[in-house]
Coordinates of C-alpha atoms and ligand atoms in Angstrom, one line a residue:
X238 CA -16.1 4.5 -53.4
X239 CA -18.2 1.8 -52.6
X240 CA -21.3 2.1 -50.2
X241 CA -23.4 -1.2 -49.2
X242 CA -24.9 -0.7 -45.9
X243 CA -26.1 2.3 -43.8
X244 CA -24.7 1.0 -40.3
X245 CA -20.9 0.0 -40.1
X246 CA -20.9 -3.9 -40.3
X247 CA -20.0 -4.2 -36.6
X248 CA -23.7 -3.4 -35.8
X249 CA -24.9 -6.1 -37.3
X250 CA -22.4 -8.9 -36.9
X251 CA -19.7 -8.1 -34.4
X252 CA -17.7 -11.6 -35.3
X253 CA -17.5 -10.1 -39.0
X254 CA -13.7 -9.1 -40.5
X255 CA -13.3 -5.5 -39.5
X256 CA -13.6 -2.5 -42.0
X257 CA -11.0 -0.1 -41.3
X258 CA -10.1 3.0 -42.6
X259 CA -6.2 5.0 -42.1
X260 CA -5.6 8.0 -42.1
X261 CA -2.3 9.3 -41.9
X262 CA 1.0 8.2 -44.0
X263 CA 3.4 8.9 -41.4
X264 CA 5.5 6.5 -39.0
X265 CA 2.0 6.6 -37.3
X266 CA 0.0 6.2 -40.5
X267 CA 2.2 3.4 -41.9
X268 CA 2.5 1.7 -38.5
X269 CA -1.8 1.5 -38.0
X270 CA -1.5 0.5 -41.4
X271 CA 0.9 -2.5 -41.4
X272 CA -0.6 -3.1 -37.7
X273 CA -4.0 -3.8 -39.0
X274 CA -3.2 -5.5 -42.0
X275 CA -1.3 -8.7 -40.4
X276 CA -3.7 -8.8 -38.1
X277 CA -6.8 -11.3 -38.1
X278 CA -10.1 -10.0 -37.8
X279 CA -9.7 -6.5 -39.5
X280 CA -8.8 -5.3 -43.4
X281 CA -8.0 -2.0 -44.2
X282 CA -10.3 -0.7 -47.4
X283 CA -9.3 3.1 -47.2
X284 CA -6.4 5.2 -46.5
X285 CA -5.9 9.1 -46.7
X286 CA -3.2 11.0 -46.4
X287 CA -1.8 14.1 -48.6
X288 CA 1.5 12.9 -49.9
X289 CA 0.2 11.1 -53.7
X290 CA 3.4 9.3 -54.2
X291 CA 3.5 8.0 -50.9
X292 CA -0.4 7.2 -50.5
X293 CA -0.5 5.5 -54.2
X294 CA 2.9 3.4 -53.3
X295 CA 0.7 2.4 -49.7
X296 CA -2.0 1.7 -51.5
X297 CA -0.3 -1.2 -53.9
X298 CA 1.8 -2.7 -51.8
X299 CA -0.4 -3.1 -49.1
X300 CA -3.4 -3.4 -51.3
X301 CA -5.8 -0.7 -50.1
X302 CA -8.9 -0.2 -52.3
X303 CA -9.8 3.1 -51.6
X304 CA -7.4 6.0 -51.6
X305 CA -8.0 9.3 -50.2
X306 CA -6.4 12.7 -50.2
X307 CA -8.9 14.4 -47.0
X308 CA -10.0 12.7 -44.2
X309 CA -13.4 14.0 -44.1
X310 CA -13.8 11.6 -47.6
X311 CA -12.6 8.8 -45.8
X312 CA -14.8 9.0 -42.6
X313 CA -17.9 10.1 -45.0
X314 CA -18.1 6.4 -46.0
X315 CA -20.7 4.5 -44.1
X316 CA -19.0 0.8 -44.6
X317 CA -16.2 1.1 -42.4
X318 CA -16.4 -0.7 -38.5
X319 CA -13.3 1.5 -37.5
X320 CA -11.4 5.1 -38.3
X321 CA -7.9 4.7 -37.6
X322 CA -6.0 8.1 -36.5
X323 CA -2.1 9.2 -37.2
X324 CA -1.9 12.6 -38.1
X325 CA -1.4 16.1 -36.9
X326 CA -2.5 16.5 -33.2
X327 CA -4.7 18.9 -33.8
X328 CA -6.5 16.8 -36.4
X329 CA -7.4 14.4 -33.6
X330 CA -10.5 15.5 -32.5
X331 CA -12.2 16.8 -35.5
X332 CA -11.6 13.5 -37.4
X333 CA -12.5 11.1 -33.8
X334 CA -15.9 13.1 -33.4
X335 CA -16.8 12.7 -36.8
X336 CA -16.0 9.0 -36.9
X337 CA -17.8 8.4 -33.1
X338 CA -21.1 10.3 -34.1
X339 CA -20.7 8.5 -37.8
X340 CA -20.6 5.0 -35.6
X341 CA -17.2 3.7 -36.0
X342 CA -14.7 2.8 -33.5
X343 CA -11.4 5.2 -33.1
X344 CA -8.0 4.2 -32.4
X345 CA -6.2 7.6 -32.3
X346 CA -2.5 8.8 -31.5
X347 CA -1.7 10.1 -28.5
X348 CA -1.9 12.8 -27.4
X349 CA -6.0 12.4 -27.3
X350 CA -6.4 15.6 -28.3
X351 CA -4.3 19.1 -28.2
X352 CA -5.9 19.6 -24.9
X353 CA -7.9 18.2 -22.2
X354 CA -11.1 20.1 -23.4
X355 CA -11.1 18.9 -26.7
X356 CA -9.8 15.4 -25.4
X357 CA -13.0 15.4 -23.2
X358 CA -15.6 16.0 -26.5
X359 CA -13.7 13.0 -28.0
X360 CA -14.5 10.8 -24.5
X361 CA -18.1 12.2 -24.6
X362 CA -18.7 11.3 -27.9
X363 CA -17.3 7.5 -27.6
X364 CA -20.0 7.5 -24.7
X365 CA -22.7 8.7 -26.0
X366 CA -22.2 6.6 -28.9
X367 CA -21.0 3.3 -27.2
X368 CA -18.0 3.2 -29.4
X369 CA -15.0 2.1 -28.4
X370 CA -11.8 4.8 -28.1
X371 CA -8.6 3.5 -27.8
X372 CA -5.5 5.8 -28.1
X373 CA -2.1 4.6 -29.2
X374 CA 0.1 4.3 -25.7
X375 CA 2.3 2.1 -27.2
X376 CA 5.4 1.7 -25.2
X377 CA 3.3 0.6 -22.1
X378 CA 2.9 -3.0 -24.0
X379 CA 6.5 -3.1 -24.1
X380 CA 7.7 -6.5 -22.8
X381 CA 9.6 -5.0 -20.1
X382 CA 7.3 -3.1 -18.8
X383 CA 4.6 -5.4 -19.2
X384 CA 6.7 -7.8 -17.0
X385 CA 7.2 -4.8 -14.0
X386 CA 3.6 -4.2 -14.4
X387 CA 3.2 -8.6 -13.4
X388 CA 5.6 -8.2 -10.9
X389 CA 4.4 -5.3 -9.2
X390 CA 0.8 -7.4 -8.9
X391 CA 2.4 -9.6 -6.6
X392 CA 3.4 -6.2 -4.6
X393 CA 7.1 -6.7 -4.2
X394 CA 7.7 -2.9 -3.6
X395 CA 4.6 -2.4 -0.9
X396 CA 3.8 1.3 -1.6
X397 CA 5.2 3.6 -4.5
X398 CA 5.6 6.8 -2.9
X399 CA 7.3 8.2 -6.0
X400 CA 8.4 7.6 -9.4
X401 CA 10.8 9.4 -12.4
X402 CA 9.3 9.4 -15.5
X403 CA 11.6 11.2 -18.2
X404 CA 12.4 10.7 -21.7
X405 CA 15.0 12.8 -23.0
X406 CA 16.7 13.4 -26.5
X407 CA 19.6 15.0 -27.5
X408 CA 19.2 16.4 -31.0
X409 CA 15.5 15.2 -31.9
X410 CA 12.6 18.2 -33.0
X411 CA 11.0 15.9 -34.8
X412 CA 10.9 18.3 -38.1
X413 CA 11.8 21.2 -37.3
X414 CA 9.2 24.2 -38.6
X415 CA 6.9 21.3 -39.0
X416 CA 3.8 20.7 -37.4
X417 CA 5.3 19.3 -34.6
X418 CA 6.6 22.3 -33.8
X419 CA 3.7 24.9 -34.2
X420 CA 1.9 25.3 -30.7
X421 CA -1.7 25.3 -32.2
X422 CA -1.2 22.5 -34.6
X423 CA 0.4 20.4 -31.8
X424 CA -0.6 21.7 -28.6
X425 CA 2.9 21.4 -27.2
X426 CA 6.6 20.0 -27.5
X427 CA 8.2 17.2 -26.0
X428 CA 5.7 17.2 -23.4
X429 CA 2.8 16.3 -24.9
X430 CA 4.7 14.2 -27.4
X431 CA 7.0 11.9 -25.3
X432 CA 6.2 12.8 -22.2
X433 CA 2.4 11.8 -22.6
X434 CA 4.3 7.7 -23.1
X435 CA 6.1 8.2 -19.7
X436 CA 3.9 9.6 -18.3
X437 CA 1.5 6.8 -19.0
X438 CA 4.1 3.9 -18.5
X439 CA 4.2 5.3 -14.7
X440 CA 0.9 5.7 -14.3
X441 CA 0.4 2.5 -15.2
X442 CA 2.9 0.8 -13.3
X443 CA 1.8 2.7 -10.2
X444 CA -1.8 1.5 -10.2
X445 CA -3.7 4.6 -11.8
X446 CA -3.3 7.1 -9.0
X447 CA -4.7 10.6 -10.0
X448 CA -2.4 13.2 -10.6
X449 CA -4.0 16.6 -8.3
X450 CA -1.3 19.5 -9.1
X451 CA 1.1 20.4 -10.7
X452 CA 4.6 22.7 -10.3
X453 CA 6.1 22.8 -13.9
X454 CA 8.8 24.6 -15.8
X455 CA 8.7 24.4 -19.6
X456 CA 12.0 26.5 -21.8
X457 CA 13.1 26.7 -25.7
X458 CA 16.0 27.4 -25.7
X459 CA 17.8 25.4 -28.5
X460 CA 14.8 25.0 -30.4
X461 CA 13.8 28.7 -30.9
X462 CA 17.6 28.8 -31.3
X463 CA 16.7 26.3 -34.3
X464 CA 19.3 23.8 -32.8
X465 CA 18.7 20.1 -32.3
X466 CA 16.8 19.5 -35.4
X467 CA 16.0 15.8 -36.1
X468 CA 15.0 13.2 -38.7
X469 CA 11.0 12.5 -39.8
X470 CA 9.9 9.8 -42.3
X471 CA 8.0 11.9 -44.3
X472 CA 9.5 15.2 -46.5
X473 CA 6.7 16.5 -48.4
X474 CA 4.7 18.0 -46.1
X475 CA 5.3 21.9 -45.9
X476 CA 7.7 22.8 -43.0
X477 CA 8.2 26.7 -42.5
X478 CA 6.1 27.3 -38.3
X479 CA 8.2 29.2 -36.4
X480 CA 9.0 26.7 -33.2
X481 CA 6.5 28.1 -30.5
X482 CA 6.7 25.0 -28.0
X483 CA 9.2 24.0 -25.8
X484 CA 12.3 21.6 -25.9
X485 CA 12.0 20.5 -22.9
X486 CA 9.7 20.7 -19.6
X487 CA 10.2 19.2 -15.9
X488 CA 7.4 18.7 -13.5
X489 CA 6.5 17.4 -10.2
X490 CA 3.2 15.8 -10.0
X491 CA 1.5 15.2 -6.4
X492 CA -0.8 12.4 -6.5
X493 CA -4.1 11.5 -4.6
X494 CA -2.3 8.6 -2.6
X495 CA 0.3 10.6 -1.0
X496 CA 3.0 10.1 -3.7
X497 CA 4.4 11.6 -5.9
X498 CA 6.0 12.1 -9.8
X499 CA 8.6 13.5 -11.6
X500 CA 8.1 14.1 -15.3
X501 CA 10.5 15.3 -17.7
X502 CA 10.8 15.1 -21.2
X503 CA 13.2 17.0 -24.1
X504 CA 13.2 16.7 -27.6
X505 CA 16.7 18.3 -27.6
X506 CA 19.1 19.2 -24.7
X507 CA 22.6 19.6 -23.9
X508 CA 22.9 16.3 -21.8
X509 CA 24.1 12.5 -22.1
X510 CA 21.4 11.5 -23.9
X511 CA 21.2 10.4 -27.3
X512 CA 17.3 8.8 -26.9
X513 CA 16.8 8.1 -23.0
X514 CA 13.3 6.6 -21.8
X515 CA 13.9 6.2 -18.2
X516 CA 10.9 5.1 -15.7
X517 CA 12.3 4.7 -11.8
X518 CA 10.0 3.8 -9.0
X519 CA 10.5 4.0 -5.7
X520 CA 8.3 1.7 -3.1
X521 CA 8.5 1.3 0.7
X522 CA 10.3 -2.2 0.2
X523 CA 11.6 -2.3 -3.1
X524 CA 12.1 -0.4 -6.6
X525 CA 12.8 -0.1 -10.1
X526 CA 14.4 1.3 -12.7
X527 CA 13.7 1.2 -16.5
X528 CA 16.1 2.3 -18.7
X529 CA 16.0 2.2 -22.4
X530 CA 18.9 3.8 -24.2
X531 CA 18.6 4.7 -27.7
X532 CA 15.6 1.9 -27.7
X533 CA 17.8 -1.0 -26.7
X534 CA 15.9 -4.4 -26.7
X535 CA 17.4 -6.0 -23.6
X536 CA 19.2 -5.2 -20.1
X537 CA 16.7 -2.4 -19.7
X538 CA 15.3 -3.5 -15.9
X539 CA 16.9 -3.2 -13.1
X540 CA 15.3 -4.1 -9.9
X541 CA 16.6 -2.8 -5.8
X542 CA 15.3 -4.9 -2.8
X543 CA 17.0 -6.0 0.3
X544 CA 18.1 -10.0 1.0
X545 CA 18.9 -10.2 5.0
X546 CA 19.1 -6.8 5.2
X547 CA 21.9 -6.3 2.5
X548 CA 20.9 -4.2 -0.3
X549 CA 20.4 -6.2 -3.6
X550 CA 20.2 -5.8 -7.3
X551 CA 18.5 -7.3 -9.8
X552 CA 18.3 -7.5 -13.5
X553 CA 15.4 -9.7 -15.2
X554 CA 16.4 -11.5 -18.5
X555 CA 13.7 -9.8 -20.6
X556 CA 13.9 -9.4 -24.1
X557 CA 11.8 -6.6 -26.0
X558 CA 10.9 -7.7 -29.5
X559 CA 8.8 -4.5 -30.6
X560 CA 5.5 -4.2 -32.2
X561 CA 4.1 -2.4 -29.7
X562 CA 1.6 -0.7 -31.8
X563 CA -0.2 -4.0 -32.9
X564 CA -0.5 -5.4 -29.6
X565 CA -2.2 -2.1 -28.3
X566 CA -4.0 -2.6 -31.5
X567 CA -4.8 -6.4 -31.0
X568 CA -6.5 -5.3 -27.9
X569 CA -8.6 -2.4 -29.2
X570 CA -9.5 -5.3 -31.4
X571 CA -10.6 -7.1 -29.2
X572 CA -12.4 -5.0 -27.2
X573 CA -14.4 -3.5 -30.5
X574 CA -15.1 -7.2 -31.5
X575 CA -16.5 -8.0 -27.7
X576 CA -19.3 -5.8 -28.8
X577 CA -21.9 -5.8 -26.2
X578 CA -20.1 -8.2 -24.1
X579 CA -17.3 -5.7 -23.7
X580 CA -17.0 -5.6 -19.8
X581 CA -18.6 -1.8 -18.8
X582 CA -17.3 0.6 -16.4
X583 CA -13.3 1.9 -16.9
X584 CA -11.5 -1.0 -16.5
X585 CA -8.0 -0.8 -14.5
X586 CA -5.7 -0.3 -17.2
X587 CA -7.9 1.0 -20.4
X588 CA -10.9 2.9 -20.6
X589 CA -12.5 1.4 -23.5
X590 CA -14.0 5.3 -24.4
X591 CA -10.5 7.0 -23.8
X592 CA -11.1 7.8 -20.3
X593 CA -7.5 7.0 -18.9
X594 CA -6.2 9.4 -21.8
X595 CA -8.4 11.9 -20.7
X596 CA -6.7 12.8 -17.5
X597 CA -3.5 12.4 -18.9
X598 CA -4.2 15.5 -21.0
X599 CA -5.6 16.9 -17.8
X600 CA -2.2 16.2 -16.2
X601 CA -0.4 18.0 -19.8
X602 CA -2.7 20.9 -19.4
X603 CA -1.9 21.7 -15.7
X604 CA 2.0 20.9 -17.0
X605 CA 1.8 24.0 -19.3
X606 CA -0.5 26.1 -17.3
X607 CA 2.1 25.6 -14.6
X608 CA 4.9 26.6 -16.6
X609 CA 3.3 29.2 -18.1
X610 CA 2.3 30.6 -15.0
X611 CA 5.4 30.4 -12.4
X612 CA 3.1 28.2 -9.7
X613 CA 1.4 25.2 -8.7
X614 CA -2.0 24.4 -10.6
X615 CA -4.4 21.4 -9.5
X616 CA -5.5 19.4 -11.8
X617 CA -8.9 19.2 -13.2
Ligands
LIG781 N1 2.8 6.3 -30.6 C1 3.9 6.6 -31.2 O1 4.9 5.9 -31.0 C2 4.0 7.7 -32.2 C3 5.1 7.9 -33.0 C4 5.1 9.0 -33.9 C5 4.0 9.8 -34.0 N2 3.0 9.6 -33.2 C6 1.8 10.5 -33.3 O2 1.1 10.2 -34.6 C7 0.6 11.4 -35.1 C8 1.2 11.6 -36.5 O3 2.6 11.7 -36.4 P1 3.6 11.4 -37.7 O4 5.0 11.5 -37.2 O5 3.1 10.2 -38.4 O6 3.2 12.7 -38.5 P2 3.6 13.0 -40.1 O7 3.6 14.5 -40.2 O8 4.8 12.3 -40.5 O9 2.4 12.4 -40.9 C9 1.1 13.1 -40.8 C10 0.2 12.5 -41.9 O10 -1.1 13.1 -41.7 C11 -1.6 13.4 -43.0 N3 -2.6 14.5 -43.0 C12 -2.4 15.8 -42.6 N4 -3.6 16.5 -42.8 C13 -4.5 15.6 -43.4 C14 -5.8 15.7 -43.9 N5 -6.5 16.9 -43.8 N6 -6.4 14.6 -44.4 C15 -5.7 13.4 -44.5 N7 -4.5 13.3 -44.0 C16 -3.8 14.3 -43.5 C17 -0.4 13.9 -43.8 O11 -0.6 13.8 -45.2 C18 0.7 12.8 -43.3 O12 0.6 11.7 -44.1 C19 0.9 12.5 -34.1 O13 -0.3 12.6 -33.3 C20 2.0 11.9 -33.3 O14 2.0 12.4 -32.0 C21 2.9 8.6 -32.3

């Protein structure tokens, strides 16, 4: 392992190509990896992860230097500008406060953390350490929701007094008796792992309202059942957790301006859908539906307004291409190269130390604690 300066390069010459490290050899591991490799301005010189075949096969094709089987090896090493994270949820936060406190950046998966708490330390840390924290909300860079987002600036739907955020599967525990499906490894189900994308696509496309309570109910039926079992890209890691989260959740979220959410989210359920993102807002003088079946690249907008009085629909010719991941990663990029110029405060759409994510796991906790407890919870 090689080890040439005591600061990450960044420090001393934020224009300079990017060291990064992976970790992970996942769909989310690969995809950082692929992401940051065609991109300019970063090279990734270290991976980890704890499938050998798999991390030596990585390592060659996409010419890694450094290979690692435990994070902790990988985020030791004082040469790398950023720590890139796509593993286990509850692996979030141990590896992103090492890597802040060490100096790098972090781009993590979501969910920030396994819950709001721990999501909090990871905030603190990027603060106190003036690193930049970026978490992998993906879908929101989608092109069509991207283009509501533009259209929505020109307030064609004057107030959003509610919105339905849901995305539901039919037969899709992602590994079941995996990780995924252990409640202290993950911190939830479907919730906290599709959920957390709607629920960010609509808090985004509503202008960043905050959510202040919560009414939730959360069941396992199928799951505990072990039905509705799906596929993952990866085999060799041990599956045998009992499933201890749910399979699906539904909640309705009252927010600070008056309006108000639905969020649902199931990773298996007796219903129409195969793989349904669905994002619906309702404004005063217009709305709009996203709809993405079985993640289908085009006809997914629809939007509802009234011409003379006569109620009118519309559907935008957008086409979405993919790659969300690297544009979310482009700008994390971007923001990590901006060094000191890097505008301060929370911007609108992306705390630059995780601070948007943070109250979305605020929002998950109060989703669970709600469920858990038969009644309304705020928020905190
Ligand atoms: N944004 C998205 O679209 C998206 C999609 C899939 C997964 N995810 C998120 O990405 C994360 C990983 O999901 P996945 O499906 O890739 O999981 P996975 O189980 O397929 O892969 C996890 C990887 O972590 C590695 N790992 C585990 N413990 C490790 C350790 N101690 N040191 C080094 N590596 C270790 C494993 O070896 C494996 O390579 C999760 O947080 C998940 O929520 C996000």
């Amino acid at each position: 392992m090689s080890s040439t300066t005591s600061q990450p390069a960044a420090n001393q010459n934020e224009t300079a190509e990017l060291r990064v490290g992976v970790i992970g050899l996942g769909f989310a591991g690969t995809t950082h990896l692929d992401a940051f490799t065609a991109l300019p301005g970063a090279r990734v010189v270290a991976l980890a992860g704890q499938e050998p075949a798999r991390l030596a096969e990585l390592g060659e094709t996409r010419q890694v230097e450094s290979l690692y089987a435990d994070w902790e090896e990988l985020v030791a090493r004082d040469d790398l500008d950023i720590v890139s994270i796509g593993v286990p949820n509850y692996l979030h936060h141990p590896i992103a406060v090492a890597a802040l406190t060490g100096g790098k950046h972090v781009f993590c998966e979501k969910p920030l953390a396994t819950d709001g708490d721990l999501a909090a330390e990871m905030v603190a840390a990027a603060r106190d350490n003036d690193r930049v924290l970026e978490v992998a909300y993906n879908h929101r860079r989608r092109a069509d929701v991207q283009w509501l987002r533009s259209h929505l600036d020109s307030a064609p739907f004057g107030s959003i007094y509610h919105a339905r955020a849901s995305w539901m599967r039919r037969a899709g525990v992602p590994g079941m008796g995996s990780w995924f499906t252990n409640q202290a490894l993950a911190g939830g189900g479907p919730l906290i792992d599709l959920g957390s994308h709607v629920l960010d696509i609509a808090l985004y496309l509503m202008d960043e309202p905050r959510v202040t309570s919560v009414s939730a109910v959360a069941y396992g039926e199928l799951g505990r059942a072990g039905r509705g079992g799906g596929r993952r890209l990866l085999g060799s890691v041990a599956d045998h957790h009992p499933f201890e989260v749910e399979d699906f959740a539904s909640a309705l979220l009252r927010l600070d301006n008056g309006g108000s959410l639905r969020l649902e989210a199931s990773w298996a359920s007796y219903s129409k859908a195969f793989e349904d993102i669905e994002v619906e807002l309702l404004g005063a003088t217009g709305g709009a539906r996203l709809h993405v079946d079985n993640y289908s690249t085009k006809d997914t907008l629809t939007l509802y307004s009234d011409v003379e009085g006569a109620p009118t629909v519309a559907r935008p010719d957008v086409q979405v291409p993919g790659g969300h991941h690297r544009s979310v990663i482009q700008e994390f990029l971007a923001a990590v190269a901006a060094g000191a110029d890097r505008p301060a405060g929370e911007p609108r759409y992306a705390g630059h130390h995780g601070e948007y994510s943070l109250h979305r796991s605020r929002v998950l906790d109060a989703v669970y604690q709600s469920a858990a407890e038969n009644r309304e919870v705020p928020v905190a």
